[in-house]
Short mmCIF file of C-alpha atoms in Angstrom, two decimals:
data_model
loop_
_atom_site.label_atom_id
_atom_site.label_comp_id
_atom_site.label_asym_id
_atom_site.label_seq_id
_atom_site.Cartn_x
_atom_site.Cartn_y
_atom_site.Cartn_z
CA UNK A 1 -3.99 -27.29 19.35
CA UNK A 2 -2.37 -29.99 16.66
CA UNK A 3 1.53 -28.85 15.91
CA UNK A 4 0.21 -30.00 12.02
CA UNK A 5 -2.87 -30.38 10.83
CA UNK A 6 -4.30 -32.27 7.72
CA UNK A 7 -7.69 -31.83 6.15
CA UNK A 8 -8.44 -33.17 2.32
CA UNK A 9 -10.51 -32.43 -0.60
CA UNK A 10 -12.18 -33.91 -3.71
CA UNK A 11 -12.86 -33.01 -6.87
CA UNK A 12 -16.69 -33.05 -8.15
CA UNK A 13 -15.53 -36.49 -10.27
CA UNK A 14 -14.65 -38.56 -7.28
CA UNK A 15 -17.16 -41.63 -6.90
CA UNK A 16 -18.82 -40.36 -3.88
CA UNK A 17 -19.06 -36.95 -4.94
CA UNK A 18 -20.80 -38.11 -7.86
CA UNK A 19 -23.28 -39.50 -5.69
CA UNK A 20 -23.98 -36.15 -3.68
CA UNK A 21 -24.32 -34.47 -6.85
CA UNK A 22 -26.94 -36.73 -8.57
CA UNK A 23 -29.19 -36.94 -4.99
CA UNK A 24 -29.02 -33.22 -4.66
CA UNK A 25 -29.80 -32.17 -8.37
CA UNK A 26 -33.24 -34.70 -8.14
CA UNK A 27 -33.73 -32.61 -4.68
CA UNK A 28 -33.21 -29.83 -6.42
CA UNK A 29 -35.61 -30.83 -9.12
CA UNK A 30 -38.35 -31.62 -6.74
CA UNK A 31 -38.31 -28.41 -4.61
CA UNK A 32 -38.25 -26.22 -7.72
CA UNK A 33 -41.93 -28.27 -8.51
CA UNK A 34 -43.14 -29.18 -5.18
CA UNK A 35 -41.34 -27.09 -2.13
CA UNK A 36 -42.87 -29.44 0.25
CA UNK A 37 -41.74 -32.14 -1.20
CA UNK A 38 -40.08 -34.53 1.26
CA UNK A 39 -37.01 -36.38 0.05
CA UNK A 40 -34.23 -38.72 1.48
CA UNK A 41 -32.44 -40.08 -1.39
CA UNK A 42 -29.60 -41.89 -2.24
CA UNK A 43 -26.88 -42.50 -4.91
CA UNK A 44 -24.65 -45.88 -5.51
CA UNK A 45 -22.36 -45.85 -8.47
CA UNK A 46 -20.10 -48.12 -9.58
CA UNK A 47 -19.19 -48.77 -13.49
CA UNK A 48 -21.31 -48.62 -15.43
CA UNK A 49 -24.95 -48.64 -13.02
CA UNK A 50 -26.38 -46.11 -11.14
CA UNK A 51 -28.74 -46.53 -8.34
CA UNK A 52 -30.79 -44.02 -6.74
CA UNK A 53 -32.84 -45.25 -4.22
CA UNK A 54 -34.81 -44.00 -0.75
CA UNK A 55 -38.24 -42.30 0.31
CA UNK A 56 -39.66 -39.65 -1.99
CA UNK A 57 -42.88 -37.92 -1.22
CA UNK A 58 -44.07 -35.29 -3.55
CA UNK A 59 -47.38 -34.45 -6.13
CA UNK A 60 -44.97 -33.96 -8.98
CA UNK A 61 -42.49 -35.77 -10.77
CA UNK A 62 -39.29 -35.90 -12.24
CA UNK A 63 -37.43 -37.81 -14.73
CA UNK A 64 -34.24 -38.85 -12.58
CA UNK A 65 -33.15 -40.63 -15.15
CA UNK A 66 -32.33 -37.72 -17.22
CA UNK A 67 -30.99 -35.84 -14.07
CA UNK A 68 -28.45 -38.96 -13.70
CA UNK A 69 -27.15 -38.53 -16.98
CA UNK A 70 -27.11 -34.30 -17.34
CA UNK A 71 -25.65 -34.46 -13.83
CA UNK A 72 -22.48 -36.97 -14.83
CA UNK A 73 -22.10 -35.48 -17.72
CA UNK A 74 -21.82 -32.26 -16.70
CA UNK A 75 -19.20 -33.36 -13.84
CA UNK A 76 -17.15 -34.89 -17.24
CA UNK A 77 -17.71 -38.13 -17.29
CA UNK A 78 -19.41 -38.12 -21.32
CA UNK A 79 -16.88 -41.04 -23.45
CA UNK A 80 -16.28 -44.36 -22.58
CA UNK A 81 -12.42 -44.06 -22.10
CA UNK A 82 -12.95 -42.10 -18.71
CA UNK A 83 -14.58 -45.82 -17.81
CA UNK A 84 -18.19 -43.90 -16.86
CA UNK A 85 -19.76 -42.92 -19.38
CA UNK A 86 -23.40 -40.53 -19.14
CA UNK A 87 -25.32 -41.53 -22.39
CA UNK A 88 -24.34 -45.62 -22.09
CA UNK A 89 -24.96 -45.99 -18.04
CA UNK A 90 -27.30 -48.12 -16.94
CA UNK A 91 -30.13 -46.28 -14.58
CA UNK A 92 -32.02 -47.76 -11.86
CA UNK A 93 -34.25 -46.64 -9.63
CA UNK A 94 -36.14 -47.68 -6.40
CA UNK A 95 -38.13 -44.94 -4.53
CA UNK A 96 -40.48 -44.98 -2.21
CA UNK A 97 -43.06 -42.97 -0.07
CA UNK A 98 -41.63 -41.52 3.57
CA UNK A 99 -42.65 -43.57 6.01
CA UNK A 100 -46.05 -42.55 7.93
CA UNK A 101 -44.27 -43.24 11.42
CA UNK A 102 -41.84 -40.18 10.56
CA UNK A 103 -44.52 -37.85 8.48
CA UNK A 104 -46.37 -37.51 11.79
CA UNK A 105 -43.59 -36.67 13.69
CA UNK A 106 -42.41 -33.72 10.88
CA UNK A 107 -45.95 -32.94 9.54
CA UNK A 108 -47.08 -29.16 11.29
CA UNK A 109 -50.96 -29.66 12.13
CA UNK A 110 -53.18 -27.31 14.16
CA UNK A 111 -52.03 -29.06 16.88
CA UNK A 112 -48.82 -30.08 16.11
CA UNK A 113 -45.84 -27.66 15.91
CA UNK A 114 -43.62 -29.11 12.87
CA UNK A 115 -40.59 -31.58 14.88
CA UNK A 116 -37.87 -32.84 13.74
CA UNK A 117 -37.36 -35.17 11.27
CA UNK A 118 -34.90 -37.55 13.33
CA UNK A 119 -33.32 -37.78 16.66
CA UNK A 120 -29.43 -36.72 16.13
CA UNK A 121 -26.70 -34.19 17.05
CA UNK A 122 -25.25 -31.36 14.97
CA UNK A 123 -22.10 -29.43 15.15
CA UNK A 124 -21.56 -25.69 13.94
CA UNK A 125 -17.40 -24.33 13.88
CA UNK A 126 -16.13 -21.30 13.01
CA UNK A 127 -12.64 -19.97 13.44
CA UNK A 128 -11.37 -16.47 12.81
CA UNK A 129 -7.98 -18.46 10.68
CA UNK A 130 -9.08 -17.43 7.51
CA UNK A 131 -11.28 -14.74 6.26
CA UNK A 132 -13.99 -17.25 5.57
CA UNK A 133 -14.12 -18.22 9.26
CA UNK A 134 -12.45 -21.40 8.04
CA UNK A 135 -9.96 -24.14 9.00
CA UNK A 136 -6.72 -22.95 6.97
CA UNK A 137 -6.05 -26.23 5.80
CA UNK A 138 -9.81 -27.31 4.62
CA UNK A 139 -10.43 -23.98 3.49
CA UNK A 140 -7.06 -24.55 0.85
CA UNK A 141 -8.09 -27.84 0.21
CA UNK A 142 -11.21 -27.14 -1.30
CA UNK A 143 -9.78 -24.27 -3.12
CA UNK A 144 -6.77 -26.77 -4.89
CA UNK A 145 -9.52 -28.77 -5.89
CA UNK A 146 -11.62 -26.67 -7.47
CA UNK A 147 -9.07 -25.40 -9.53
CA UNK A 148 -8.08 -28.86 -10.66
CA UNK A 149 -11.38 -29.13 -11.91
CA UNK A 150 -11.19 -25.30 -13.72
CA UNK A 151 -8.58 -26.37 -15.24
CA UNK A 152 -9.89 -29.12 -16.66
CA UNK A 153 -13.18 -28.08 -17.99
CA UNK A 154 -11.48 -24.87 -19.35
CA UNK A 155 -8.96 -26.93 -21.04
CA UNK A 156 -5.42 -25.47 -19.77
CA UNK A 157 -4.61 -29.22 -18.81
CA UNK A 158 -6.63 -31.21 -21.54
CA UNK A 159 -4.79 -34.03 -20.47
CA UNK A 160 -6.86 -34.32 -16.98
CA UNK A 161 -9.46 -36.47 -15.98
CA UNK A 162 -12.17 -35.96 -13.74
CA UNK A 163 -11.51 -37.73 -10.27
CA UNK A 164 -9.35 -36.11 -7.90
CA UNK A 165 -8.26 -35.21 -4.65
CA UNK A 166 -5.59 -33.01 -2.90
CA UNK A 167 -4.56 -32.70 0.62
CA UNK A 168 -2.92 -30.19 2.75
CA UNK A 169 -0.70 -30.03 6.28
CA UNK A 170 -0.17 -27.33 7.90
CA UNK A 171 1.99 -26.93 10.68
CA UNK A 172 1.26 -24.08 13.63
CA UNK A 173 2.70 -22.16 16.05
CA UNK A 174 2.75 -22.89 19.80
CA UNK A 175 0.19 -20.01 19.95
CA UNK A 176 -1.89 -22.08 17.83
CA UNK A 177 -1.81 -19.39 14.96
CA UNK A 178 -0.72 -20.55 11.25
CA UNK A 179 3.07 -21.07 10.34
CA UNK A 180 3.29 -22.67 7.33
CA UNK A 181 2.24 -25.83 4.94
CA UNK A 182 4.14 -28.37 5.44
CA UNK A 183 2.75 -30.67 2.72
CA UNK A 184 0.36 -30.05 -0.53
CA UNK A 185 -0.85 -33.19 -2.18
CA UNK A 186 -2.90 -33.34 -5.53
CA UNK A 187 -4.07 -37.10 -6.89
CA UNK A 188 -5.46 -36.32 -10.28
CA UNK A 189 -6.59 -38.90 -12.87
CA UNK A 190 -5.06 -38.50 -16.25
CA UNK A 191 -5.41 -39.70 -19.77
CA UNK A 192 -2.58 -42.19 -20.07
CA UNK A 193 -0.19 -41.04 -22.57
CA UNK A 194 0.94 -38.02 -20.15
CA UNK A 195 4.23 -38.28 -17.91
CA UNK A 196 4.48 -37.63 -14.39
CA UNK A 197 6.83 -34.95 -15.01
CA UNK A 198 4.53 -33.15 -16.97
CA UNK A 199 1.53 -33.48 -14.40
CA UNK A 200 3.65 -32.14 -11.54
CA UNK A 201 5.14 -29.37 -13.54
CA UNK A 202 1.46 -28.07 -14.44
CA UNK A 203 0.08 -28.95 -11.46
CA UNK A 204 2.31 -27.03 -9.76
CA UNK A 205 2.08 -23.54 -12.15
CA UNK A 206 -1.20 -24.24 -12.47
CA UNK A 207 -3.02 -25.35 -9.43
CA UNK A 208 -0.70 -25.11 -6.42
CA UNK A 209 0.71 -21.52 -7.39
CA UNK A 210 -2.52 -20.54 -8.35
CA UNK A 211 -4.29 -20.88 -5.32
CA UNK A 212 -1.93 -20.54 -2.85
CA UNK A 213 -0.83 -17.34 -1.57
CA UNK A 214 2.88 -15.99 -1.23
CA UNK A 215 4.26 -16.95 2.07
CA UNK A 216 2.25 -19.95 3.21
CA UNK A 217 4.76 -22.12 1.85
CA UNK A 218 8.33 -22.00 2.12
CA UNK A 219 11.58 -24.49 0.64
CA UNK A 220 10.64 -27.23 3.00
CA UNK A 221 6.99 -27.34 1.95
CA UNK A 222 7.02 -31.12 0.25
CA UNK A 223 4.77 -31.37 -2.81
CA UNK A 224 3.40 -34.58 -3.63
CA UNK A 225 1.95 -35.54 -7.52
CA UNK A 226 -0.02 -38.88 -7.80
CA UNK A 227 2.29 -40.46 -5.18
CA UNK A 228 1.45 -43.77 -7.27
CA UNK A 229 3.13 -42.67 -9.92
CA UNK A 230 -0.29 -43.64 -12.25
CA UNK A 231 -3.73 -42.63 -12.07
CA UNK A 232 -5.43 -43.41 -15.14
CA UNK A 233 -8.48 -45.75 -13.77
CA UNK A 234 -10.76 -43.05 -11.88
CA UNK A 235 -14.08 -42.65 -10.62
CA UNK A 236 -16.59 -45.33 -10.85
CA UNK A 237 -14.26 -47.37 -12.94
CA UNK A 238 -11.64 -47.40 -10.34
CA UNK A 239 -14.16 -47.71 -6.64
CA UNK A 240 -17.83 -47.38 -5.86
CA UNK A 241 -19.69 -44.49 -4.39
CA UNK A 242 -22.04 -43.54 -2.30
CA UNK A 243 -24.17 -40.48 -1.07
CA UNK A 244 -23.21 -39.10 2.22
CA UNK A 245 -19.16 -40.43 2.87
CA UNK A 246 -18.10 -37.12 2.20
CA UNK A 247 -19.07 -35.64 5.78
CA UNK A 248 -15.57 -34.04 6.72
CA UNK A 249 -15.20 -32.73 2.99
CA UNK A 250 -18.27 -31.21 3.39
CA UNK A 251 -17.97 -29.70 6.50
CA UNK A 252 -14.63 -28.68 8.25
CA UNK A 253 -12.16 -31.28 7.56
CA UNK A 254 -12.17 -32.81 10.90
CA UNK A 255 -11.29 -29.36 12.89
CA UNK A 256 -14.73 -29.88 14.15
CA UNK A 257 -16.93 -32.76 15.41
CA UNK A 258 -19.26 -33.93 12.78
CA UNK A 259 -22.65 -35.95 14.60
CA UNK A 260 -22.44 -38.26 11.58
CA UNK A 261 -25.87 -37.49 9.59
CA UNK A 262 -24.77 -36.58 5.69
CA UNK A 263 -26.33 -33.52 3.60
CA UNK A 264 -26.93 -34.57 0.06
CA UNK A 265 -30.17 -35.79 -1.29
CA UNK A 266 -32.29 -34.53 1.79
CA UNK A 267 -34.44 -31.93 2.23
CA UNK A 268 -34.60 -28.82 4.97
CA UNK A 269 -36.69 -31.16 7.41
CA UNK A 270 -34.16 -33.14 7.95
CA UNK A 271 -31.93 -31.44 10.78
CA UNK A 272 -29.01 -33.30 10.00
CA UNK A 273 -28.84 -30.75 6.88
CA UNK A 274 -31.12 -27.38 8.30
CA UNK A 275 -29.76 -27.54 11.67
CA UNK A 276 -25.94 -27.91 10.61
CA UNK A 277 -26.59 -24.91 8.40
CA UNK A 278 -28.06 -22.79 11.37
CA UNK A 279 -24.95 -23.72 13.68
CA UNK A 280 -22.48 -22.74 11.05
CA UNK A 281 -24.57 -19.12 11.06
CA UNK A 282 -24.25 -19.23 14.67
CA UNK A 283 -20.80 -19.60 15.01
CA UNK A 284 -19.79 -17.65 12.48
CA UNK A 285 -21.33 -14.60 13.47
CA UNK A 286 -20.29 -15.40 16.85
CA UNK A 287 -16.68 -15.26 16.04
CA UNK A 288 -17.35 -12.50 13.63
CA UNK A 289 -18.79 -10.72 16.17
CA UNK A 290 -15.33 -11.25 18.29
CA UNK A 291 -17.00 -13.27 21.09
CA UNK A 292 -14.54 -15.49 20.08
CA UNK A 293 -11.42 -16.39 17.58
CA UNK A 294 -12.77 -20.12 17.75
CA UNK A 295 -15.78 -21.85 18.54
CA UNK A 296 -17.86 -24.98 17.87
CA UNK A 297 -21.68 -25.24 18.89
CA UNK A 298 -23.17 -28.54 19.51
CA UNK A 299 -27.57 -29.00 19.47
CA UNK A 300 -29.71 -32.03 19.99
CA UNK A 301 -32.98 -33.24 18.78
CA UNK A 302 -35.72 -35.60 19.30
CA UNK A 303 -38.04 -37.03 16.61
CA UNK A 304 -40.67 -35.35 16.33
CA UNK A 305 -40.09 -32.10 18.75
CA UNK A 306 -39.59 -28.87 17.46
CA UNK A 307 -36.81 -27.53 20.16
CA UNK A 308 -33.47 -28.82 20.57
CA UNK A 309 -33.15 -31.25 23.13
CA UNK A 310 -29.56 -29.18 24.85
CA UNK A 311 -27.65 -26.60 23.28
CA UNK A 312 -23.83 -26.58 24.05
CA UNK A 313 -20.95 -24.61 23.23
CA UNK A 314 -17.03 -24.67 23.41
CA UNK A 315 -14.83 -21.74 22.72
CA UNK A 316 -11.45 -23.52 22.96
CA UNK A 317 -10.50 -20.83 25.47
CA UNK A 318 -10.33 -17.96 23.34
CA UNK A 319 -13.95 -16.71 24.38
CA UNK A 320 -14.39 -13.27 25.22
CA UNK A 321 -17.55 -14.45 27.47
CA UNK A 322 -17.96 -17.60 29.11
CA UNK A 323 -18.85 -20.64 26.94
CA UNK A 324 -22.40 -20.64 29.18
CA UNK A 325 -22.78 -17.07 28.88
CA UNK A 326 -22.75 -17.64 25.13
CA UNK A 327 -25.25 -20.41 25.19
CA UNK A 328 -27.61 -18.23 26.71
CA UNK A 329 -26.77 -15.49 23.84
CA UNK A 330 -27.86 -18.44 21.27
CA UNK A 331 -30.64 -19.03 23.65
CA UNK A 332 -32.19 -15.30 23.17
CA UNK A 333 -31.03 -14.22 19.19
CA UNK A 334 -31.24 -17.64 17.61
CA UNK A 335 -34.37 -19.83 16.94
CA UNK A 336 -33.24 -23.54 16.25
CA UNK A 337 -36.62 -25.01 15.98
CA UNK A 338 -36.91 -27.09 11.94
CA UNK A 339 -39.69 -24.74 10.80
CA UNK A 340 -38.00 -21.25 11.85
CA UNK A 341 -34.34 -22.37 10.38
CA UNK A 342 -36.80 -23.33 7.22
CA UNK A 343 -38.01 -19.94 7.10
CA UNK A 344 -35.03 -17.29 8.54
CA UNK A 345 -32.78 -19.38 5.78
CA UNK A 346 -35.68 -19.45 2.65
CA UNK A 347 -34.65 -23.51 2.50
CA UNK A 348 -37.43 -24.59 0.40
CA UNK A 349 -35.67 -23.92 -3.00
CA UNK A 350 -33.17 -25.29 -5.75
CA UNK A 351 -30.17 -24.41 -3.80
CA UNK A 352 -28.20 -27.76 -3.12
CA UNK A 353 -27.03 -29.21 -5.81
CA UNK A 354 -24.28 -26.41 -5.94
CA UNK A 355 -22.89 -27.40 -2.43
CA UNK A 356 -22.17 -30.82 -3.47
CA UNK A 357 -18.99 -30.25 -4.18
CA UNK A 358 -16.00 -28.27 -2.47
CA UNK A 359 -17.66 -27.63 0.90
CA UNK A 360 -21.11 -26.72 2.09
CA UNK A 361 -19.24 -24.06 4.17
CA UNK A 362 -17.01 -21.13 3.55
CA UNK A 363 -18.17 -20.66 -0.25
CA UNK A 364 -16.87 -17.27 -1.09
CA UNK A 365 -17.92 -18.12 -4.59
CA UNK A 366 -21.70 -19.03 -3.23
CA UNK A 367 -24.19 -16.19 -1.89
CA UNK A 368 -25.64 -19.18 0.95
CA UNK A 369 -28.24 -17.62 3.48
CA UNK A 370 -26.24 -19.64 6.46
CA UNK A 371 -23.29 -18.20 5.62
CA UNK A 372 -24.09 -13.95 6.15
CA UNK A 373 -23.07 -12.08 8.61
CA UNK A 374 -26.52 -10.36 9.59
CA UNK A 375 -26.13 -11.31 13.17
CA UNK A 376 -22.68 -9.15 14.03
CA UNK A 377 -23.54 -5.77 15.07
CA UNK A 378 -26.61 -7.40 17.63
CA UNK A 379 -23.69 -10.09 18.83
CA UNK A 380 -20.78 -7.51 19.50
CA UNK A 381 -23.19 -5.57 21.94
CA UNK A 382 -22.52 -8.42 24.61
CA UNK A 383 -18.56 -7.53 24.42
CA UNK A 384 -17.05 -6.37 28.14
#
């Protein structure tokens, strides 16, 4: 276990979260028209230009267009002095069928058991830290940032702009359980005739006292404010982005292995989103269950073929069984074929574009079917 730990955040107007936002809401589009529709799609912005582009295959349609501009301009980004502006952005778009070589592989047929829609690895975590089975330090980070973006849109700091990001380090026991945090960072874009002084004082009342709880910080705990001292060029304006560079924002902010395949802007038969999904549902219930405080599940898959290729698992030491013992548990109570995590999780709906931002795990403010606890009272049987 890491003496300190450091996991980050970003608010829904950062550049690449921009991105995951726009592919999801078209995904979202399409599966509220066509639920089969098949979609891989993907998001570059930079100022002024948006491109969407990737392998759409559907019987309806949808004007992404419009979706670009309702989706940036409902992140905040609607007059030109934010440098990105939703009504005067130019649009384009270059989309194309899925390729027949993959269809064939993911297509269910009489014959033909649907497979998966790449070959790849996935990683599920969960850890008994926080009460939302959570990294402590992710888990905060994502809460600091949505707040930064509350207050914002609500107006309590009118002087805020939409880009943002915070970051937290905590620092542990020798036990490995939570001491304290050791540092609390917030990088907020701002209009420019604001002082510094101002933004940390706020920030502070505001954001860091508002989210975190008495106790996990103490005198020591350093508190950094726009460390540049200026942050007035933001999002698209100030860097490019792109769907999918996210990953450890969206998943467990690097407590966990991540098998590199993004989320955003694909639909359920791609495993690199379903079958991430299903392994966070394993592991939380697992350490829900108290089969373990900590645990990270790993599964495989081949083009094509509906089962995983090897299931693995690693407790960390603090299993109550033995890590092979609890692969075989997964094994009997858990069916990780693409169709059956489809189906057990009711994936072919509108229900992304509200996990592009702040985590696709550990949502307390989300009801997500991958993140109930349905499985406890049938895990904690197996407990000695």
């Amino acid at each position: 276990m890491y003496r300190f730990f450091t996991s980050e955040s970003v608010t829904e107007g950062h550049p690449d979260k921009i991105c995951d936002q726009i592919s999801d809401a078209i995904l979202d589009q399409l599966l509220s028209l066509d639920k089969h529709a098949r979609v891989a799609c993907e998001t570059v912005v930079t100022t002024g230009l948006v491109l969407v582009a990737g392998e759409i295959t559907t019987d309806s349609y949808v004007d992404i267009q419009q979706i670009v501009r309702d989706t940036v301009k409902e992140i905040g980004y609607d007059r030109g002095k934010y440098g990105f502006d939703a009504d005067n952005l130019a649009v384009l778009v270059s989309i194309n069928n899925q390729s027949h070589d993959i269809a064939i592989g993911v297509d269910e047929t009489i014959n033909h058991e649907q497979g998966a829609g790449d070959q790849g690895m996935m990683f599920g975590y969960a850890t008994s830290e926080t009460k939302a089975f959570m990294p402590i330090t992710h888990y905060y980070s994502n809460l600091l940032a949505k707040r930064l973006a509350q207050v914002r849109k609500e107006g309590i700091l009118d002087y805020l702009r939409p880009d943002g990001k915070t970051q937290i380090t905590a620092e542990f026991n020798d036990d490995g359980s939570f001491k304290r945090f050791d540092k609390i960072l917030i990088s907020t874009q701002h209009s420019p005739n604001v002082t510094q002084e101002l933004i940390r004082k706020d920030l502070i009342e505001h954001v860091i006292h508002y989210v975190i709880e008495p106790g996990m910080m103490d005198d020591q705990t350093e508190i950094l404010v726009n460390p540049t001292g200026r942050f007035v060029i933001g999002g698209p304006a100030g860097d490019s982005g792109l769907t999918g560079r996210k990953i450890i924002v969206d998943t467990y902010g690097g407590r966990a292995h991540h098998g590199g395949g993004a989320f955003s802007g694909k639909d359920p038969s791609k495993v690199d989103r379903s079958a991430a999904y299903a392994l966070r549902y394993v592991a939380k219930n697992l350490v829900a269950s108290g089969l373990a405080k900590e645990i990270e599940v790993q599964v495989s898959y081949a083009i094509g073929i509906a089962k995983p290729t090897s299931i693995g698992v690693n407790t960390f030491g603090t299993g109550a069984l033995t890590d092979d013992e609890i692969v075989d548990i997964i094994k009997k109570h858990f069916d990780l074929r693409p169709r059956a995590i489809i189906e057990s999780f009711d994936l072919l709906r509108p229900i992304y574009r509200q996990t592009a931002a702040y985590g696709h795990f550990g949502r307390d403010d989300l009801d997500l079917p991958w993140e109930k606890l349905d499985m406890v009272e049938t895990l904690s049987k197996y407990l000695k």
